[in-house]
Short mmCIF file of C-alpha atoms and ligand atoms in Angstrom, two decimals:
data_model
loop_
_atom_site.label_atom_id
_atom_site.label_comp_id
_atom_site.label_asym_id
_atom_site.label_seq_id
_atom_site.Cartn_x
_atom_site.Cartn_y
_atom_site.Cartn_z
CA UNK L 1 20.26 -229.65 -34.56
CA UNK L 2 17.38 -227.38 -34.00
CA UNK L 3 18.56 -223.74 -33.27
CA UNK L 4 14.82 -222.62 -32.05
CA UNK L 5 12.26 -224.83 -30.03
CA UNK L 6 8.98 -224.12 -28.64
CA UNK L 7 8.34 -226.70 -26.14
CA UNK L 8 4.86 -227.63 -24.70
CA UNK L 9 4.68 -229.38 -21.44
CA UNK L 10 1.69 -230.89 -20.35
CA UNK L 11 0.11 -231.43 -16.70
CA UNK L 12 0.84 -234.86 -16.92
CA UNK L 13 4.60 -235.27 -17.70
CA UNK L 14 5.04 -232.25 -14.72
CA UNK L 15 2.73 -234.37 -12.19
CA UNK L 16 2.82 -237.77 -10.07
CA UNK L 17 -0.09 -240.08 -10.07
CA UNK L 18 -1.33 -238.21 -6.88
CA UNK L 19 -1.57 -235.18 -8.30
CA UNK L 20 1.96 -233.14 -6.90
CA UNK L 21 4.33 -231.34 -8.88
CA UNK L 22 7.09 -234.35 -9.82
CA UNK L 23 9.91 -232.24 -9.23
CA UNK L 24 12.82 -234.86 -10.10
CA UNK L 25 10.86 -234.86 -13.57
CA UNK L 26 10.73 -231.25 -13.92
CA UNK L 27 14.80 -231.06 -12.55
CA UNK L 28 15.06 -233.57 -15.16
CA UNK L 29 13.32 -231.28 -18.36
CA UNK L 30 15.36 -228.05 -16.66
CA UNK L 31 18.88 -229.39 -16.97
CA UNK L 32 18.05 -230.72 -20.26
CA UNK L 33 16.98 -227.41 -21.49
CA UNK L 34 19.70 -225.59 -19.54
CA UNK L 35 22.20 -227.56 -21.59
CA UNK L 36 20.68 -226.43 -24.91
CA UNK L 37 20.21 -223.08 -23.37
CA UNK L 38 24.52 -223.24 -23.31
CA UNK L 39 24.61 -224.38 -26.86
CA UNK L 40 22.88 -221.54 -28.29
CA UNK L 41 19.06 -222.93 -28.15
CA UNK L 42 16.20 -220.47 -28.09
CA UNK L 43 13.82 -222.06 -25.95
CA UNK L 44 10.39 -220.90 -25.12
CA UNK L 45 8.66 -223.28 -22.73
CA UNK L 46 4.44 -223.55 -22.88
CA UNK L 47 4.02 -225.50 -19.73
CA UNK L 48 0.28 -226.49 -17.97
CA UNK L 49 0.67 -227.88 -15.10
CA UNK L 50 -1.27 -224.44 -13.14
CA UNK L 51 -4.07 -226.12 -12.51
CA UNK L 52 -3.20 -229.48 -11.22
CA UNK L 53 -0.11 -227.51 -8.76
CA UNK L 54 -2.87 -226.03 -7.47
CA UNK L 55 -4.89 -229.23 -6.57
CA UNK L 56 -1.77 -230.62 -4.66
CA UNK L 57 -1.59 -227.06 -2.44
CA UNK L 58 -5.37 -226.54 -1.75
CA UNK L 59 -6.65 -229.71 0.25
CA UNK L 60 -10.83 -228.67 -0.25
CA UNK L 61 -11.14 -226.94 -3.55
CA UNK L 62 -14.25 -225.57 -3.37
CA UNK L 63 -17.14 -227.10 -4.77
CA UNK L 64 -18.33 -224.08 -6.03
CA UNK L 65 -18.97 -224.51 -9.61
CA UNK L 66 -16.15 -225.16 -12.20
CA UNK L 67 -14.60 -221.58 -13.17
CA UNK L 68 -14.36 -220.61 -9.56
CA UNK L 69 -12.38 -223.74 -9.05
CA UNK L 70 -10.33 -223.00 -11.95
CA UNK L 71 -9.82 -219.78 -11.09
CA UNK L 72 -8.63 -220.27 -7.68
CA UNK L 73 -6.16 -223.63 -8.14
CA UNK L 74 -4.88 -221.67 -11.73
CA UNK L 75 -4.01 -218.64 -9.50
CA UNK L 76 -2.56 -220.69 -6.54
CA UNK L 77 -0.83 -223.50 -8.67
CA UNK L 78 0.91 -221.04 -11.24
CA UNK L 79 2.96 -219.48 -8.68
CA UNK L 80 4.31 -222.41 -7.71
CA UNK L 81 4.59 -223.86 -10.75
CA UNK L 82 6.93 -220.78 -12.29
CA UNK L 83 8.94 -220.57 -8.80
CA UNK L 84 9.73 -224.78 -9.13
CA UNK L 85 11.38 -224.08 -12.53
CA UNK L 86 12.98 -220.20 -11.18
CA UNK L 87 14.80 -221.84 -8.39
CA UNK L 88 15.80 -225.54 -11.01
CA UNK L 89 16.94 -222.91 -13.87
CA UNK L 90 18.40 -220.70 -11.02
CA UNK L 91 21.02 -223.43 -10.46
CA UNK L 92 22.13 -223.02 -13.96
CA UNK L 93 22.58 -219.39 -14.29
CA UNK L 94 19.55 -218.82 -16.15
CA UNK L 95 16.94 -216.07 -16.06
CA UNK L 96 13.53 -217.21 -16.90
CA UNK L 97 10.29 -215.35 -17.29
CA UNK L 98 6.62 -215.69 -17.11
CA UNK L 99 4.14 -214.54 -19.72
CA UNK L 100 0.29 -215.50 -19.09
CA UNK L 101 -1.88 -215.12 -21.97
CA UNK L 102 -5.39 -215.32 -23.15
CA UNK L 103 -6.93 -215.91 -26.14
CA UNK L 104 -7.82 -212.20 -26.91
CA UNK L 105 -3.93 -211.28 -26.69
CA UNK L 106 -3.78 -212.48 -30.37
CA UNK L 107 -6.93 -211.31 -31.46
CA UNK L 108 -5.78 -207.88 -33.37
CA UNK L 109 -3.00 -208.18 -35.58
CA UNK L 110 -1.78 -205.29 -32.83
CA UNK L 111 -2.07 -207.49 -30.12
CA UNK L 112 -0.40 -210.12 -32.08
CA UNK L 113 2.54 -208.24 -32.59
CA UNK L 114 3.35 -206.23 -28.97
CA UNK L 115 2.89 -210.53 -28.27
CA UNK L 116 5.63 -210.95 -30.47
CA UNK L 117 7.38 -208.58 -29.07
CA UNK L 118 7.71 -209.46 -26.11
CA UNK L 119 8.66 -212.98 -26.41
CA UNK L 120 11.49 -211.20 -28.88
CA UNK L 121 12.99 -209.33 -26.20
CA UNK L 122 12.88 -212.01 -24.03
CA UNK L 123 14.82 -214.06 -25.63
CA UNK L 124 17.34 -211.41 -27.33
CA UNK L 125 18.34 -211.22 -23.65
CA UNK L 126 18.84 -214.99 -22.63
CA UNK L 127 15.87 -215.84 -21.22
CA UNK L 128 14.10 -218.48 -21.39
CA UNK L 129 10.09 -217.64 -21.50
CA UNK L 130 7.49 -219.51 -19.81
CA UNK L 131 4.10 -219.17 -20.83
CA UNK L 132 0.96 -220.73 -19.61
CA UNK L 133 -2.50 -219.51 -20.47
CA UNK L 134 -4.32 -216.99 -17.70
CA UNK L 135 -6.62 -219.54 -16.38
CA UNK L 136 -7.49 -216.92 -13.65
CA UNK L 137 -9.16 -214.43 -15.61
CA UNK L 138 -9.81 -216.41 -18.87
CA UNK L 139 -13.39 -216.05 -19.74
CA UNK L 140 -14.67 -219.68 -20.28
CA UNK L 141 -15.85 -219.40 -23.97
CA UNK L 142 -13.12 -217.64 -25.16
CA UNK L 143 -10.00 -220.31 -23.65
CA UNK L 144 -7.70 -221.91 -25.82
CA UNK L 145 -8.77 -225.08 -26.50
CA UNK L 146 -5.79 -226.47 -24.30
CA UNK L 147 -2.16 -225.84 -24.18
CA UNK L 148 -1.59 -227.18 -27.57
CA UNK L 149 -3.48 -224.74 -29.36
CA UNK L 150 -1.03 -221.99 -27.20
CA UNK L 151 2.18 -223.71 -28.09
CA UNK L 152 1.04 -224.03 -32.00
CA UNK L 153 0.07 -220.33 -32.21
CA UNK L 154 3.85 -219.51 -30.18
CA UNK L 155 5.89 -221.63 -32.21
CA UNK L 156 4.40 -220.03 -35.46
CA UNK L 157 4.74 -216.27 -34.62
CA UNK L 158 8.14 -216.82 -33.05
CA UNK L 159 9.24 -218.87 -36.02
CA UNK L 160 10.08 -221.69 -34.14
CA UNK L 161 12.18 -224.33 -36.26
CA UNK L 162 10.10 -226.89 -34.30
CA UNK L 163 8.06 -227.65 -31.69
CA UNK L 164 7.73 -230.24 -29.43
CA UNK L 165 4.41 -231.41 -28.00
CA UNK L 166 5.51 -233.18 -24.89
CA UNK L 167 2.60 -235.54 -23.24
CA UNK L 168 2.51 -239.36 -21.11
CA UNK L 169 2.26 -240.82 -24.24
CA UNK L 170 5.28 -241.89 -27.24
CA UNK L 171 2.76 -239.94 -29.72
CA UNK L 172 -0.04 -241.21 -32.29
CA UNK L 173 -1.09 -244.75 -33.12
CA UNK L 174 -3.05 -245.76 -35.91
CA UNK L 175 -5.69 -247.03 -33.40
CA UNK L 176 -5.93 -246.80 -29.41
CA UNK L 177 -3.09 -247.04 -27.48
CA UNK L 178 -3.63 -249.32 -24.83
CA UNK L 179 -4.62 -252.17 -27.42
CA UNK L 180 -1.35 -254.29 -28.59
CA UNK L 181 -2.43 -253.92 -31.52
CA UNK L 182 -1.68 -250.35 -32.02
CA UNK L 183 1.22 -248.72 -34.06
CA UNK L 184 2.93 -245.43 -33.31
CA UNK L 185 3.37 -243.81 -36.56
CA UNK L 186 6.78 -241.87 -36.90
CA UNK L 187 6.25 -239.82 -39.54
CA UNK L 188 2.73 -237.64 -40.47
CA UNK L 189 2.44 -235.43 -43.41
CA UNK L 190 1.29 -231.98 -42.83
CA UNK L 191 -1.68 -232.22 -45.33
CA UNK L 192 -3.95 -235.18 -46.66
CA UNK L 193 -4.22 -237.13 -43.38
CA UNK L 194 -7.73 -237.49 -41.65
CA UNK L 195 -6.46 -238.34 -38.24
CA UNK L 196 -10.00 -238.88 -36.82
CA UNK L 197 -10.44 -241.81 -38.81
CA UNK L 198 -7.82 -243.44 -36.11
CA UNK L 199 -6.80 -240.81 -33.37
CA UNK L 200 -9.32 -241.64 -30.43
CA UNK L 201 -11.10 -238.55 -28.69
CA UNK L 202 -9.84 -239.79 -25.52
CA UNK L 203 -8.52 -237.53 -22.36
CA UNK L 204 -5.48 -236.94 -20.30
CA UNK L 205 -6.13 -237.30 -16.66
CA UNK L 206 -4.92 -233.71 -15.90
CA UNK L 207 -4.90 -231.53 -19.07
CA UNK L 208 -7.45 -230.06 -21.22
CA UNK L 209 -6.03 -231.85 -24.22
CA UNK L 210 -6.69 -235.01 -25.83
CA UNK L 211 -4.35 -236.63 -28.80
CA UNK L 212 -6.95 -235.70 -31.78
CA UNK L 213 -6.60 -232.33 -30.53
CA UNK L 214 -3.13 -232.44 -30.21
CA UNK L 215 -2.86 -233.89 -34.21
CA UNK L 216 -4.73 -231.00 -35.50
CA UNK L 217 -2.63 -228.47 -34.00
CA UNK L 218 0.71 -230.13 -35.32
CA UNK L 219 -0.78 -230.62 -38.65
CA UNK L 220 -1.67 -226.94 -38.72
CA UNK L 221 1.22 -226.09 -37.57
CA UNK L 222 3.26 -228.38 -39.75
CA UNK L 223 1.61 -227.14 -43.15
CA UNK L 224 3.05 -223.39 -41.63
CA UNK L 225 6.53 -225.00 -42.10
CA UNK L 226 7.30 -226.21 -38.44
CA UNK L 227 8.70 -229.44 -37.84
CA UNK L 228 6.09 -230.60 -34.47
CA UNK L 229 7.14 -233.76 -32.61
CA UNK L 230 4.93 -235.14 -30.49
CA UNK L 231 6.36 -237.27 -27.94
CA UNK L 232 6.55 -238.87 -24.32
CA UNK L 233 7.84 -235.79 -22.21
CA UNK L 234 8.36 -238.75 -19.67
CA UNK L 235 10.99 -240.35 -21.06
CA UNK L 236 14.67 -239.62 -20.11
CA UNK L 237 16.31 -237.27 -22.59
CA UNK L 238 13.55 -236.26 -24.81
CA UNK L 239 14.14 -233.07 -25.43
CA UNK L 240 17.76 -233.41 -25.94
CA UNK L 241 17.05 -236.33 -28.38
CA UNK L 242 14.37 -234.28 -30.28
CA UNK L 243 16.51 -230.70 -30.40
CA UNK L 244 19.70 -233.05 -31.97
CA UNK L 245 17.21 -235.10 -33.85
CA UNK L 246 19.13 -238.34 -32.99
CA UNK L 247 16.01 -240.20 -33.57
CA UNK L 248 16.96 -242.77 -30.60
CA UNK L 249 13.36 -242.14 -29.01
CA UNK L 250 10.45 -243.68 -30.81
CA UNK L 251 7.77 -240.30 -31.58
CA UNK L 252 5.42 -238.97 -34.22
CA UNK L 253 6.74 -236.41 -36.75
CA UNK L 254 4.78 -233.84 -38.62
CA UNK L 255 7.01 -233.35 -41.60
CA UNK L 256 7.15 -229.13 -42.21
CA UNK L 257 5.29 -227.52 -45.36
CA UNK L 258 6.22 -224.18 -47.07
CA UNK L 259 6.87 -221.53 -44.57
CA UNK L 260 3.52 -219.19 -44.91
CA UNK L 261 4.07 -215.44 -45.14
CA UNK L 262 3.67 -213.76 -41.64
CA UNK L 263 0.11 -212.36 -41.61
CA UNK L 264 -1.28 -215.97 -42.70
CA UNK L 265 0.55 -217.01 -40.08
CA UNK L 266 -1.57 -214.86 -37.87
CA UNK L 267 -4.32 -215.23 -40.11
CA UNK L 268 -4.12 -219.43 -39.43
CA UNK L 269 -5.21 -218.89 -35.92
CA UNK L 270 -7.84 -216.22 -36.25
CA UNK L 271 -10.76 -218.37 -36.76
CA UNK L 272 -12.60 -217.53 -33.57
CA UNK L 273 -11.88 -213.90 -34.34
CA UNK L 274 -14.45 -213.69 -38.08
CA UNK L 275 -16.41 -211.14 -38.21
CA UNK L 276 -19.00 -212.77 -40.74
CA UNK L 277 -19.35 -215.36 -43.01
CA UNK L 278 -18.65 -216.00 -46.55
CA UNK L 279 -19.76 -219.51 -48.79
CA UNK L 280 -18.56 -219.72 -52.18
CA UNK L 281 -19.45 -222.69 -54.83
CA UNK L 282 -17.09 -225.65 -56.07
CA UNK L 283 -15.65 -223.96 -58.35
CA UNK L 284 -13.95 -221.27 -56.42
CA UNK L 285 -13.44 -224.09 -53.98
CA UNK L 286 -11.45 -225.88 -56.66
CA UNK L 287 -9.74 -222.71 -57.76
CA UNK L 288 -8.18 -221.51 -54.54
CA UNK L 289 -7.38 -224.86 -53.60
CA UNK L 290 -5.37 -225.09 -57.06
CA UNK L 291 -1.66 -224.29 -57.44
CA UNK L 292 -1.76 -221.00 -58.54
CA UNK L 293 -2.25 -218.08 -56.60
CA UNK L 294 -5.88 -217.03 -56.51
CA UNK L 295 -7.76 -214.59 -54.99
CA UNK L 296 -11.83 -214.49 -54.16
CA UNK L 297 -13.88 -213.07 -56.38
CA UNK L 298 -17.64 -212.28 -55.33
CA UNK L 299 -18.64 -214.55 -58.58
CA UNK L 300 -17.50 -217.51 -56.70
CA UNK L 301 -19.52 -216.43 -53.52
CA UNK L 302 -23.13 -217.85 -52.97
CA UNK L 303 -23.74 -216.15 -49.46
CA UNK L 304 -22.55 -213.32 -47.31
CA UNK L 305 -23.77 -213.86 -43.85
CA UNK L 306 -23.28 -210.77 -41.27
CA UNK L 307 -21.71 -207.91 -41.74
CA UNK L 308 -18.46 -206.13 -42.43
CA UNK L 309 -16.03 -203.89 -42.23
CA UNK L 310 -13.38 -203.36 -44.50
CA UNK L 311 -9.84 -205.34 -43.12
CA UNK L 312 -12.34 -207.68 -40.82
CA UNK L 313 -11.46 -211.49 -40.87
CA UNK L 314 -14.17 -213.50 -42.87
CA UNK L 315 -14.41 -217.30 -42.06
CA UNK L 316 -14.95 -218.66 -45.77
CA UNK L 317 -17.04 -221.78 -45.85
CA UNK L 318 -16.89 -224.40 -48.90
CA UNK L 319 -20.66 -225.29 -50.52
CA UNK L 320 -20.72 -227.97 -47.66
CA UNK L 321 -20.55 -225.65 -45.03
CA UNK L 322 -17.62 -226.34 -43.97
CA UNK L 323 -15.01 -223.93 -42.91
CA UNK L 324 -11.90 -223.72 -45.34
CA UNK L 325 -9.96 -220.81 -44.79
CA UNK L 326 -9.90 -217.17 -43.63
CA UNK L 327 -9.64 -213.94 -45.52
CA UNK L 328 -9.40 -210.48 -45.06
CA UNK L 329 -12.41 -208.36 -46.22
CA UNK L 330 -10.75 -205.58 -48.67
CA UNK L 331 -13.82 -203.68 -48.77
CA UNK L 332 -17.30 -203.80 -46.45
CA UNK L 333 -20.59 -206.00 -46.63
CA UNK L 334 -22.24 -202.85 -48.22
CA UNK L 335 -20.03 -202.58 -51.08
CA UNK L 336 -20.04 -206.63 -51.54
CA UNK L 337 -23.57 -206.56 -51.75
CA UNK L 338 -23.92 -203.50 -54.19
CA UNK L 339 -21.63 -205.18 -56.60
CA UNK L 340 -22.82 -209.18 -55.66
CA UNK L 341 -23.72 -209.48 -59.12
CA UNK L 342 -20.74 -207.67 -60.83
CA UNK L 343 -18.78 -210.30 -61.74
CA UNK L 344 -15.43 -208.65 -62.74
CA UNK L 345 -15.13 -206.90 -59.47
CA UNK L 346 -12.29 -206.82 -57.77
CA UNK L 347 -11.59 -210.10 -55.22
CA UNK L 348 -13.65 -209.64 -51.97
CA UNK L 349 -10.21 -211.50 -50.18
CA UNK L 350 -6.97 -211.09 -51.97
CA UNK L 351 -4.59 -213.58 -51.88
CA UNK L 352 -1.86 -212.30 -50.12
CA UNK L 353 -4.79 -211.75 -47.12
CA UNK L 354 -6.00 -215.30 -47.76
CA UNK L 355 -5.38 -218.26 -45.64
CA UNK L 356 -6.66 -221.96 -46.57
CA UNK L 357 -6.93 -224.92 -43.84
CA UNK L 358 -4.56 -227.84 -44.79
N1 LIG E 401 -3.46 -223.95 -18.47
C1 LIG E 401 -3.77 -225.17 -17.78
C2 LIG E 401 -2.87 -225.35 -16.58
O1 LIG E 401 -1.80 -224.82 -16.53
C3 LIG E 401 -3.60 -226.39 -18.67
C4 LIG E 401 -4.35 -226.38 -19.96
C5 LIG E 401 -4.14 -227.68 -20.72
O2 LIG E 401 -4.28 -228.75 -20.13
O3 LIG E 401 -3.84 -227.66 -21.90
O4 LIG E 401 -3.22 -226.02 -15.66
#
């Protein structure tokens, strides 16, 4: 049995076809989770579901342009949203709370911690936390991708044993779903797996997500040592099937890595946050990548792009350009560049400040 469980709901398991809230479904999801709750379960809930609340309440949403919309069925929709699951968790005795978040409340390791925090002290007290991104105020380019990308970045900060990605569908099939020819796969390891080569691009009705999106995130998350099931939120019992992992309901498994030290954990998420650009050659590709603990030297580096500080977050790209990992800078752009061609001098990232994409 799990003892700690971020769970991510999306629109779709928490709406009908015509767009309301399905509140036998969400009744459903609360008891389940109230039952857990009993048994000792920390449960932190990252439920959607603002946006399309807000479509049932508002009959003209204005046809504005798209972040006004947003803005105004997010604002409208959430309240209603948290109050449906106050009043269902009510019945059980329990307390829950609501944290809204945007991207930039991870951004500085600071941030990431008073985050931390307070989901802590939530649920040292009972409480079961539900968080949803602040689609009100959320500046467009700088949203979460969707939901998922929330619940990975929760479940790995609070340590989550596991977490569950709950959508309409039973999880990922080695082709497209709707074609009878398709497979669900049960079990997905957290490294070595190109799901693009099968996962289609295609998107929910109601969410921001789509399932390649939703792979990415659990692999990530996986390799960080979470177990992530993704699974059909619709089905009766789900979560209480996935916390005792009876294994009765058919879903997709991400299998957990090594646990990663707390500040790559952080580090794993920060990619939007760089403040310049490092590409290094094969060989320091093949080095890091290798067993044994190894830190970036400049000799390995064939371009510094931007600049610096020292303890900024440097997106380091492989001699394809593509992105790899993410350090942190132990000294400035300046110094890198006054000692570019001194080839004993001391690693640019250090290990311990080094994080590498599975
Ligand atoms: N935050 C959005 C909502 O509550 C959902 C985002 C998503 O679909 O992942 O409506």
């Amino acid at each position: 049995m799990y003892k700690s469980v971020t769970i991510k709901i999306g629109s779709n398991v928490l709406t009908r076809p015509d767009g309301k809230l399905d509140l036998e479904r969400i009744s459903h999801i609360t008891d389940q989770i109230a039952e857990l709750h009993d048994q000792g379960v920390k449960i932190i809930l990252v439920s959607s579901g603002a946006v399309a609340s807000g479509r049932s309440l508002v009959s003209k949403p204005p046809k504005k342009d798209p972040v006004s919309e947003r803005q105004l069925l997010s604002s409208v929709g959430q309240v209603k949203l948290v109050s449906t699951y106050a009043t269902l968790f009510d019945q059980h005795g329990i307390t829950c709370a609501q944290v809204l978040v945007t991207k930039q409340d991870f951004r500085t390791r600071e941030h990431y911690l008073n985050m931390k925090n307070c989901l802590s002290v939530l649920l040292e007290n009972n409480i079961v936390p539900i968080i949803n991104e602040n689609d009100a105020v959320s500046v467009t380019a700088l949203m979460f991708t969707d939901n998922d990308e929330l619940a990975g970045l929760v479940a790995t900060m609070m340590n989550s044993e596991a977490l569950f990605i709950l959508s309409n569908v039973d999880g990922i099939f080695n082709g497209n779903p709707s074609e009878p020819t398709s497979v669900l796969i049960e079990e997905i390891h957290n490294t070595g797996t190109d799901l693009s080569s099968f996962v289609t691009t295609q998107k929910s009705n109601f969410g921001r997500g789509g399932m390649l999106t939703k792979g990415r995130i659990a692999q990530n998350t996986a390799a960080a040592g979470i177990a992530v099931h993704i699974a059909n939120g619709t089905k009766p019992g789900i979560i209480a099937d996935l916390v005792n992992q009876t294994g009765e309901i058919a879903h997709t498994k991400f299998l957990p890595g090594t646990p990663h030290p707390a500040v790559k954990k952080w580090m794993a998420y920060s990619a939007g946050f760089t403040s310049a650009e490092v590409t290094i050659n094969q060989g320091a590709r093949d080095a890091l990548f290798s067993p044994r603990a190894t830190s970036l030297l400049l000799a390995g580096i064939t371009n510094i792009s931007g600049s610096f500080k020292k303890g900024d977050l440097l997106r380091i790209l492989d001699h394809n350009g593509k992105t790899i990992g993410i350090g942190k800078a132990q000294y400035d752009s300046k110094k890198a560049e006054e000692h570019f061609s001194d080839k004993k001098f001391k690693p640019l990232v250090h290990y311990d400040y080094l994080f590498l994409f599975p």
